[in-house]
XYZ file of C-alpha atoms in Angstrom:
499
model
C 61.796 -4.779 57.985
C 62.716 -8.320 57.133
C 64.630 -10.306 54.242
C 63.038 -9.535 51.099
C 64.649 -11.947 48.965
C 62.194 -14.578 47.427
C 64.563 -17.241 47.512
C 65.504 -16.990 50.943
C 66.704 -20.208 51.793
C 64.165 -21.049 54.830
C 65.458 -24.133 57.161
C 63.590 -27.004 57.227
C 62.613 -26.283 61.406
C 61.229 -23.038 60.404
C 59.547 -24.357 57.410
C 57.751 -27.142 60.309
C 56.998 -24.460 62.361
C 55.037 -22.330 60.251
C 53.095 -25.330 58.778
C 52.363 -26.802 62.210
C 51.595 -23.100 63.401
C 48.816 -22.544 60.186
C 47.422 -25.843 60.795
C 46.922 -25.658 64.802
C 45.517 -21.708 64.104
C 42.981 -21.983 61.067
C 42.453 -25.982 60.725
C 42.929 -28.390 63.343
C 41.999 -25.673 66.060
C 44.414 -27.723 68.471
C 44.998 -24.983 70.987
C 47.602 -27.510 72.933
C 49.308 -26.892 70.106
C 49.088 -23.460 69.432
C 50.447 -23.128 73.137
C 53.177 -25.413 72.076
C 53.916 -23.511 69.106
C 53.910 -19.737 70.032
C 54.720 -19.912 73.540
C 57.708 -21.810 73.787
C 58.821 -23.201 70.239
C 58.452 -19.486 68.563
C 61.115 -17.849 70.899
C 63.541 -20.707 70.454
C 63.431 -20.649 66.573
C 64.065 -17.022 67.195
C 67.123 -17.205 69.363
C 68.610 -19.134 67.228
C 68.098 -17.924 64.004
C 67.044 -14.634 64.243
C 68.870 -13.305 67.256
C 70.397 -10.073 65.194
C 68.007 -10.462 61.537
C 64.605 -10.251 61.542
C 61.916 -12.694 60.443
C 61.692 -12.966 56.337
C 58.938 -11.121 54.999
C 55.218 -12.800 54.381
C 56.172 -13.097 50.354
C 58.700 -15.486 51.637
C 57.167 -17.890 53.723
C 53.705 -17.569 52.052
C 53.659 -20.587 49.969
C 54.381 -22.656 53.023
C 50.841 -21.663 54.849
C 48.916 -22.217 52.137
C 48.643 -18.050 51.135
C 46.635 -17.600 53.909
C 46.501 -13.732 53.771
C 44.452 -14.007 57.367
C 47.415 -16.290 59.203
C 49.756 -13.647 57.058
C 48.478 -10.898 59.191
C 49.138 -12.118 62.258
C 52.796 -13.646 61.368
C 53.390 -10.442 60.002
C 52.625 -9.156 63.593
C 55.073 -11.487 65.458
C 57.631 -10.889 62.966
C 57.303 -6.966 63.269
C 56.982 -7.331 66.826
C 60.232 -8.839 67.140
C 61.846 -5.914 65.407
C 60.448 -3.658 68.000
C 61.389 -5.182 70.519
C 64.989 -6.757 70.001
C 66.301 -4.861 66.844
C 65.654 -1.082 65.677
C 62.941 -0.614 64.223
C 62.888 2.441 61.313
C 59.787 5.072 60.670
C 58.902 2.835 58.034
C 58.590 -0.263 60.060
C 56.191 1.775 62.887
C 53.727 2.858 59.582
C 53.836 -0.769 58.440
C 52.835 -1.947 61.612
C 50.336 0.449 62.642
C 48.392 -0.662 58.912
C 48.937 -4.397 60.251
C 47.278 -3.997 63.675
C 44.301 -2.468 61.457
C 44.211 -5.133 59.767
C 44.607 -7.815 62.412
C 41.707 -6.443 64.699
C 39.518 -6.045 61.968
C 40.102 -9.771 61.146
C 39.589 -10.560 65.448
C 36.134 -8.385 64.910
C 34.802 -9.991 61.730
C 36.276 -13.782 61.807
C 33.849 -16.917 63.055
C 35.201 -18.722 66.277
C 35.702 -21.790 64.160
C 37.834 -20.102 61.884
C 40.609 -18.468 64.347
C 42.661 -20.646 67.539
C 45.164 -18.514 69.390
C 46.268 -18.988 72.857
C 46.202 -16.785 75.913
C 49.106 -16.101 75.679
C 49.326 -15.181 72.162
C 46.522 -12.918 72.232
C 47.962 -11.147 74.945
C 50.588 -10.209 73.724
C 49.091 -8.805 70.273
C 47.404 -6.761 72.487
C 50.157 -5.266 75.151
C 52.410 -4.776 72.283
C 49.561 -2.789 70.137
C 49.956 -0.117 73.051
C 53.494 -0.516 73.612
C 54.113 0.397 69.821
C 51.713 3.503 70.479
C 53.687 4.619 72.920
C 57.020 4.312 71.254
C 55.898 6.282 68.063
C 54.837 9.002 70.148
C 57.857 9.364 72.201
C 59.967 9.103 68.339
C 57.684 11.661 66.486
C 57.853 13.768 69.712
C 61.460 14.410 69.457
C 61.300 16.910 66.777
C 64.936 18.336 66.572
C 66.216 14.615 65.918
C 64.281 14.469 62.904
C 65.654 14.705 59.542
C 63.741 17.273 56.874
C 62.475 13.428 54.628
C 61.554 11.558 58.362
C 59.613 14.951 59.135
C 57.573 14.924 55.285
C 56.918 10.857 55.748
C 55.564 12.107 59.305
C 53.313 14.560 57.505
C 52.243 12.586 54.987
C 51.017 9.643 57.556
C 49.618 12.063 60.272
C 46.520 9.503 60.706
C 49.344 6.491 61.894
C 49.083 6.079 65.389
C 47.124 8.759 66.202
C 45.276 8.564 69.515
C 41.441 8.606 68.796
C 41.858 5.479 66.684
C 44.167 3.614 69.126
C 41.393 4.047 71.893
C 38.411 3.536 69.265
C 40.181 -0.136 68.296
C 40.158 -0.726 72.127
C 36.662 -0.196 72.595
C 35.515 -1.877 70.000
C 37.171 -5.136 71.080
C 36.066 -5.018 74.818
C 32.105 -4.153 72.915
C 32.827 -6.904 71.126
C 33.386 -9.453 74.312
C 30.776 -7.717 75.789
C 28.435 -8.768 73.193
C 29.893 -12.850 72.682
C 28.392 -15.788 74.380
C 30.668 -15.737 77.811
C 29.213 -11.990 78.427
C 29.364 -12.207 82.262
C 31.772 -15.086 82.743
C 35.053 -14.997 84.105
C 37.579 -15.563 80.788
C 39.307 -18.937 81.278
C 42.834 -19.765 79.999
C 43.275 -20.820 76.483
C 39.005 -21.511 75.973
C 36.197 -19.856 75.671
C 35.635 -17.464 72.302
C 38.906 -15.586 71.336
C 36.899 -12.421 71.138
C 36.078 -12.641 74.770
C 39.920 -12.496 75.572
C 41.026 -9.939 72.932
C 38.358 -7.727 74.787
C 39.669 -8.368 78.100
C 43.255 -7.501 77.883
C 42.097 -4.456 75.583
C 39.948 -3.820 78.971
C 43.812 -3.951 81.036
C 45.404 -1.650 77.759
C 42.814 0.653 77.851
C 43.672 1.427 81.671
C 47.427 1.507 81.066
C 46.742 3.829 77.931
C 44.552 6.467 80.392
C 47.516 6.297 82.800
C 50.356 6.917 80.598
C 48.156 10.144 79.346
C 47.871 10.855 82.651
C 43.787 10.624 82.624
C 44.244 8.589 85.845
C 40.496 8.998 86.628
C 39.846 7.307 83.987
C 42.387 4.792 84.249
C 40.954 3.173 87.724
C 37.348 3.480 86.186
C 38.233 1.290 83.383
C 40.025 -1.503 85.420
C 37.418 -1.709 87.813
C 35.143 -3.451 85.479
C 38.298 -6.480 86.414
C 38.334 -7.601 90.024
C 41.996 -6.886 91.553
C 41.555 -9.083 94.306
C 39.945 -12.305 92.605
C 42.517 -15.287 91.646
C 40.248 -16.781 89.125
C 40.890 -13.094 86.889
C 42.639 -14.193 83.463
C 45.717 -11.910 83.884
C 46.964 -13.778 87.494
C 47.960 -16.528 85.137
C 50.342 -13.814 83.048
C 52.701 -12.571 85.260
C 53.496 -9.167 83.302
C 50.149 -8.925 82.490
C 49.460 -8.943 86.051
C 52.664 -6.699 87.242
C 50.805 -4.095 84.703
C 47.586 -4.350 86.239
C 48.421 -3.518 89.612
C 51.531 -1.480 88.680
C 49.464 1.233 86.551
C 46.738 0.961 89.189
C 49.070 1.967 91.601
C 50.657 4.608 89.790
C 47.102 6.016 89.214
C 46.036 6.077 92.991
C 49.333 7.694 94.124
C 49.077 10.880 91.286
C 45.209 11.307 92.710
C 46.648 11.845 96.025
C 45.164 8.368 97.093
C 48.394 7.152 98.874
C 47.310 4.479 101.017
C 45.269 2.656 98.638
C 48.085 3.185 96.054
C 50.730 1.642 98.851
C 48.085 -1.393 99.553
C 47.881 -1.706 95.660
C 51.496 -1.968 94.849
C 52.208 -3.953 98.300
C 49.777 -7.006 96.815
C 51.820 -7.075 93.836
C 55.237 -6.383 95.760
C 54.106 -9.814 97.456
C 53.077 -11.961 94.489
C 56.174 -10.877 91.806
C 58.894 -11.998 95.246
C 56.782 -15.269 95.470
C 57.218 -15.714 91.685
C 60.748 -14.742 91.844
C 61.750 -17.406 94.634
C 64.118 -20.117 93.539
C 62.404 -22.908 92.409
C 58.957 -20.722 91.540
C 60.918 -18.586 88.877
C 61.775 -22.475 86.357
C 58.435 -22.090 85.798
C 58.665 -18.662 84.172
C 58.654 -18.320 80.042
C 62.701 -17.706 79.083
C 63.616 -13.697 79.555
C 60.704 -12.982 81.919
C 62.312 -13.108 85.048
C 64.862 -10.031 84.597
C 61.958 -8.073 83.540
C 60.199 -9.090 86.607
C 62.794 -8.325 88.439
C 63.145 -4.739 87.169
C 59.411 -4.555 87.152
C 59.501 -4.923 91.210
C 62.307 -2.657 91.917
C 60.204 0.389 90.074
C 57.223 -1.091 92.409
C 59.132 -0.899 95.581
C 60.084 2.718 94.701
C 56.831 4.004 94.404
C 55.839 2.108 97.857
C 58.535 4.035 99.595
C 57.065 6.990 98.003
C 53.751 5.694 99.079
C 54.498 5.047 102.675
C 56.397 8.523 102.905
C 53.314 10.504 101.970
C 51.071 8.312 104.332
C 53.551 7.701 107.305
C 50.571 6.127 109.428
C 49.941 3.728 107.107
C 50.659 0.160 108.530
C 52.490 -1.943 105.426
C 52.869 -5.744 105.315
C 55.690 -6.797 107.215
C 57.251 -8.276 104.941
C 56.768 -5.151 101.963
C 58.019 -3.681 104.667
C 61.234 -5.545 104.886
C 62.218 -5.128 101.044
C 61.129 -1.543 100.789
C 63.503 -0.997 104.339
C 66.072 -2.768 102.865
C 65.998 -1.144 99.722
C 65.515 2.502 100.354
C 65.444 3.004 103.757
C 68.250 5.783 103.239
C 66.007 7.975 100.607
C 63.341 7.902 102.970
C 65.446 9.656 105.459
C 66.402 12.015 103.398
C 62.663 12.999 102.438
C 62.262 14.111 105.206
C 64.926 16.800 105.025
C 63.478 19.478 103.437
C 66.916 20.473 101.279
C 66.867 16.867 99.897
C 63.179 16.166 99.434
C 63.367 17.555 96.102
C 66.659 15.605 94.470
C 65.778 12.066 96.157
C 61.618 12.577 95.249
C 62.946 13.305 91.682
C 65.091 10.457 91.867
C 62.805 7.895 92.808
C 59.952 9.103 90.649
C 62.544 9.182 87.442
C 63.200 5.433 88.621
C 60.068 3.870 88.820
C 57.196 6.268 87.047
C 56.169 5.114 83.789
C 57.094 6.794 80.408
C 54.090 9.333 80.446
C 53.494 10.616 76.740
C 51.936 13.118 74.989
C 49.773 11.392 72.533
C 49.104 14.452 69.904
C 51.098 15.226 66.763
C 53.728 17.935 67.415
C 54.339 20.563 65.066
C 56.690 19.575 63.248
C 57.709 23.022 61.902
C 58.905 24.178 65.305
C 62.088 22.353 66.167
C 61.007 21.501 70.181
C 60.680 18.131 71.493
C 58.016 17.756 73.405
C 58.993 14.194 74.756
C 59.778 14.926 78.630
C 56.699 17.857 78.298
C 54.141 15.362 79.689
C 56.342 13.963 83.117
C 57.537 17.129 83.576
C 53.942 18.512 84.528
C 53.275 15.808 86.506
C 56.242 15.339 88.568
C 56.005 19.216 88.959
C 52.331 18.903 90.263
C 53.121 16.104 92.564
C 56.305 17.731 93.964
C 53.630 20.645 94.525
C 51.546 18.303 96.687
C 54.329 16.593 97.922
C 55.655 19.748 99.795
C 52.790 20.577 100.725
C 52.196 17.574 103.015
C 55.554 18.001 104.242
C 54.729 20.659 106.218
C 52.022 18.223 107.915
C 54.217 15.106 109.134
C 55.501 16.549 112.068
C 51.733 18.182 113.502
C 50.568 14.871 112.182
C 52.720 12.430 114.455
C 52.252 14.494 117.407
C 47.996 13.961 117.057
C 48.850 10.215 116.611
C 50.827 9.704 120.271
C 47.691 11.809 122.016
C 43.688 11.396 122.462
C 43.382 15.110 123.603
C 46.404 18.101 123.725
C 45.806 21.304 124.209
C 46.500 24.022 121.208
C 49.225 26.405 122.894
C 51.038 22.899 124.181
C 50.958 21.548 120.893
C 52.131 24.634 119.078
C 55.524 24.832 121.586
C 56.121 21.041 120.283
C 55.945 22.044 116.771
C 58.043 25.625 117.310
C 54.946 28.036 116.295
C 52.637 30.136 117.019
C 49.191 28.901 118.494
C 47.504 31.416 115.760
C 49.683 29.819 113.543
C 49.228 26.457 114.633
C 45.537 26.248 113.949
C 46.299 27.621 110.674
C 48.010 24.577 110.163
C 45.112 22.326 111.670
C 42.634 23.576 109.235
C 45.249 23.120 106.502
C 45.654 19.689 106.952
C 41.714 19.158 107.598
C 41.484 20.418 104.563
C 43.997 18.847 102.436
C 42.450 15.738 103.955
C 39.171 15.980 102.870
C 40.757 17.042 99.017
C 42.349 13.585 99.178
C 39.276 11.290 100.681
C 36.750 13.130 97.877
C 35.220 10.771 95.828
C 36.909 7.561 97.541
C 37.564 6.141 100.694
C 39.020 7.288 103.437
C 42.429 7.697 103.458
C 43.751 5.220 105.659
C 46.499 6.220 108.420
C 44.613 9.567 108.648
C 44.913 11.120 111.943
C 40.483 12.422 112.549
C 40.497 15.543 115.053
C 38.795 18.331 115.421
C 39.414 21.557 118.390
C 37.455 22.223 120.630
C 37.812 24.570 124.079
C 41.293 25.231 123.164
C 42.379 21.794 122.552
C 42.865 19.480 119.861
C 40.277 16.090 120.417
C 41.590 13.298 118.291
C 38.241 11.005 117.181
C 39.471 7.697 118.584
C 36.217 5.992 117.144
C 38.183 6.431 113.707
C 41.549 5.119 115.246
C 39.282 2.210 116.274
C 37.732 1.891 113.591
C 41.174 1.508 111.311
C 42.375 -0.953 113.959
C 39.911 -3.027 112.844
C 40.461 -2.225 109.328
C 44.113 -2.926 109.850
C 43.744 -6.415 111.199
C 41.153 -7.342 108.907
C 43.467 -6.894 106.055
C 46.660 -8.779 108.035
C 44.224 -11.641 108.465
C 42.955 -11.563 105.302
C 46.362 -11.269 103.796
C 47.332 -14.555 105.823
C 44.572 -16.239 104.553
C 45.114 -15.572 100.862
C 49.105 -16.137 101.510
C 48.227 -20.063 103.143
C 45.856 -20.408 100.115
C 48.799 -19.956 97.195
C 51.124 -21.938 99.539
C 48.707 -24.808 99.531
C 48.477 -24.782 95.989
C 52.108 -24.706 94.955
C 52.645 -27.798 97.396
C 49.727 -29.788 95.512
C 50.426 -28.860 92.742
C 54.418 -30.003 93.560
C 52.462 -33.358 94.413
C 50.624 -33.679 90.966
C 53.495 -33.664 89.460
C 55.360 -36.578 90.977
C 52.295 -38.237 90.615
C 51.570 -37.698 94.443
C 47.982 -36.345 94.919
């Protein structure tokens, strides 16, 4: 994984930064410093000097943090992490870092507050990589025919690494852990309170990402509701992937349980924040990198709006969501509607901006199948199912909306059918509806009706009703919108000394 050669000639910067690094973590507990250290000055030593090597092994740098074997593990961590992530990583690399993260959160669980400083920001990312690693190894060991007969017997012979009942079981123990430290109840705040407390709350956020990319998406909005989405005093606002992930996986969850307003109001919040970020000026402010994956991250958000909106066509978006996703893909979402390019475009957009779905259990490796696309397969084929089903709605559906009463065998000449047929479709589409409001709200931009002496009665108490809803939320919106403008332009005046 890294240089291996005891004599490795270590500049005198790096040599600084370790020391200062040890002593801010595990002595002088200065977590200005830590910030200092790991947020900023880490990724510069890294650009330029390990832009195409990776970081030297612990053996190496050892004697210059005192042989601290608990600082060790969580160097070795960043080191490994940056092999992930910006080289290519080999099978052994993955084992070696699945025994480190072991190691690491059973040093989180069992060390003193005293004895441990790391910032937000830090522990964060320990944690989002920890899952992002899990993922990874399962889409490599799922991809069986690539596998050579000795990557296959190291496989074997290390079936326990990575496996997914320990990955969750590590997760849970952390957020128990929080659950049991002194700020039990209190909102985390950045870079204070115990450590533990914030190693349990983003395994709280990884937990729910983890149930989505299963696809347990039940699960998934169960765990991150114990976070409140809608609060700006929640530790992850201050993280802007962190926060991306939250809603983004939240989002993804709501629109694969059929939920497609409230996953199009989900995604639409965090449409609104990542452009805000993203606005010249707002993005200097970013950590180095983050704003191309920002970037990236809202274009796969923005897809799955536009599928949003397309499955929920009376759904009122905010204007301005409404602007990017127009501008964007207002030509797919033509062509959904056309029944002979539904399928092509819908694949398209969902290949775009799903996430990588795995399948978290060990293959058999004996039988030469990958098994990697196995898991998005089903559930793009069981959303496509849905999908065309509610096609066959859309056009019934916007002829209810323009009337408060119609009568059946008018209705069924506007839609090219038979009346019999026709109320075949009603109770369809009654029922699909009340598949998709079980056990949650009601689906706004639902059209309520019901037949009755040969006509169709549309319940205008529920069109009222989501009027009010409607401009509740655009108020609300506004408010929340003035608030973070406010607060940029103070905090604008703080810093030329202008408050």
């Amino acid at each position: 994984m890294a240089a291996t050669d005891v004599d490795f000639n270590l500049p005198s910067v790096i040599k600084d930064f370790l020391f200062d690094l040890h002593d801010a973590t595990r002595r002088s507990a200065r977590i200005d410093e830590v910030q200092r250290l790991y947020d900023a000055k880490f990724k510069e030593i890294t650009d330029k000097y390990f832009a195409q090597s990776p970081w030297p092994e612990t053996k190496v740098i050892a004697s210059e943090v005192g042989n601290d074997e608990g600082f060790l593990v969580f160097y070795r961590e960043m080191a490994m992490r940056h092999v992930t992530t910006k080289l290519k990583p080999q099978l052994a690399d993955h084992i070696a870092s699945w025994k480190n993260y072991v190691q690491l959160f059973d040093i989180v669980l069992n060390t003193k507050e005293e004895d441990l400083c790391l910032s937000t920001q830090w522990i964060c990312d320990i944690v989002l990589e920890f899952v992002y690693q899990f993922q990874g190894f399962c889409q490599f060991r799922s991809q069986v025919t690539s596998l050579n007969a000795e990557t296959i017997k190291v496989l074997e012979a290390n079936r326990d690494a990575w496996n997914l009942p320990e990955v969750v079981s590590i997760l849970k123990k952390l957020i128990r852990a929080s659950k049991n430290s002194s700020s039990a109840g209190k909102n985390t705040p950045f870079n204070a309170g115990p450590f533990i407390a914030q190693f349990g709350y983003f395994a709280t956020i990884e937990l729910a990402r983890l149930e989505c990319l299963t696809g347990d998406f039940t699960a998934s909005l169960s765990t991150i509701s114990a976070l409140k989405l809608s609060d700006r005093s929640e530790l992850f606002v201050q993280l802007p992937l962190c926060h991306f992930n939250v809603f983004y996986h939240a989002g993804v969850s709501n629109l694969l349980l059929r939920k497609f307003s409230t996953a199009a109001d989900v995604l639409s919040e965090i449409i609104l924040h990542v452009s805000r970020v993203l606005k010249p000026g707002a993005v200097n402010s970013l950590r180095a990198g983050l704003q191309t994956q920002l970037q990236r991250a809202l274009d796969k958000a923005v897809a799955l709006t536009a599928i949003a909106t397309f499955l929920c066509p009376g759904h009122r978006l905010d204007d301005q969501v409404k602007e990017i996703v127009d501008a964007k893909y207002s030509d797919k979402i033509q062509k959904l509607h056309n029944t002979e390019s539904l399928q092509k475009v819908l694949t398209d957009l969902f290949d775009f901006s799903a996430p990588k779905f795995i399948s978290p259990s060990v293959p058999d490796y004996s039988v030469a199948t990958n098994t990697k696309l196995d898991v998005i397969n089903h559930i793009f084929a069981s959303f496509l199912t849905e999908v065309e089903q509610n096609q066959a709605f859309f056009k019934l559906k916007s002829f209810l909306g323009m009337y408060a009463s119609i009568e059946l065998d008018k209705l069924a000449r506007f839609n090219d059918i038979a009346e019999a047929d026709l109320v075949c479709q009603l109770v369809s589409a009654k029922n699909k509806g009340v598949q998709q409001r079980a056990s949650s709200s009601s689906q706004r931009g639902d059209v309520h009706y019901f037949v009755d002496a040969g006509a169709v009665i549309i319940d205008s108490s529920s069109a009222k009703s989501e009027l009010n809803k409607a401009q509740e939320r655009f108020f609300v919106a506004g408010v929340r919108k003035h608030a973070e403008i406010a607060a940029q332009i103070n905090k604008a005046f703080a810093a030329v000394g202008l408050e």
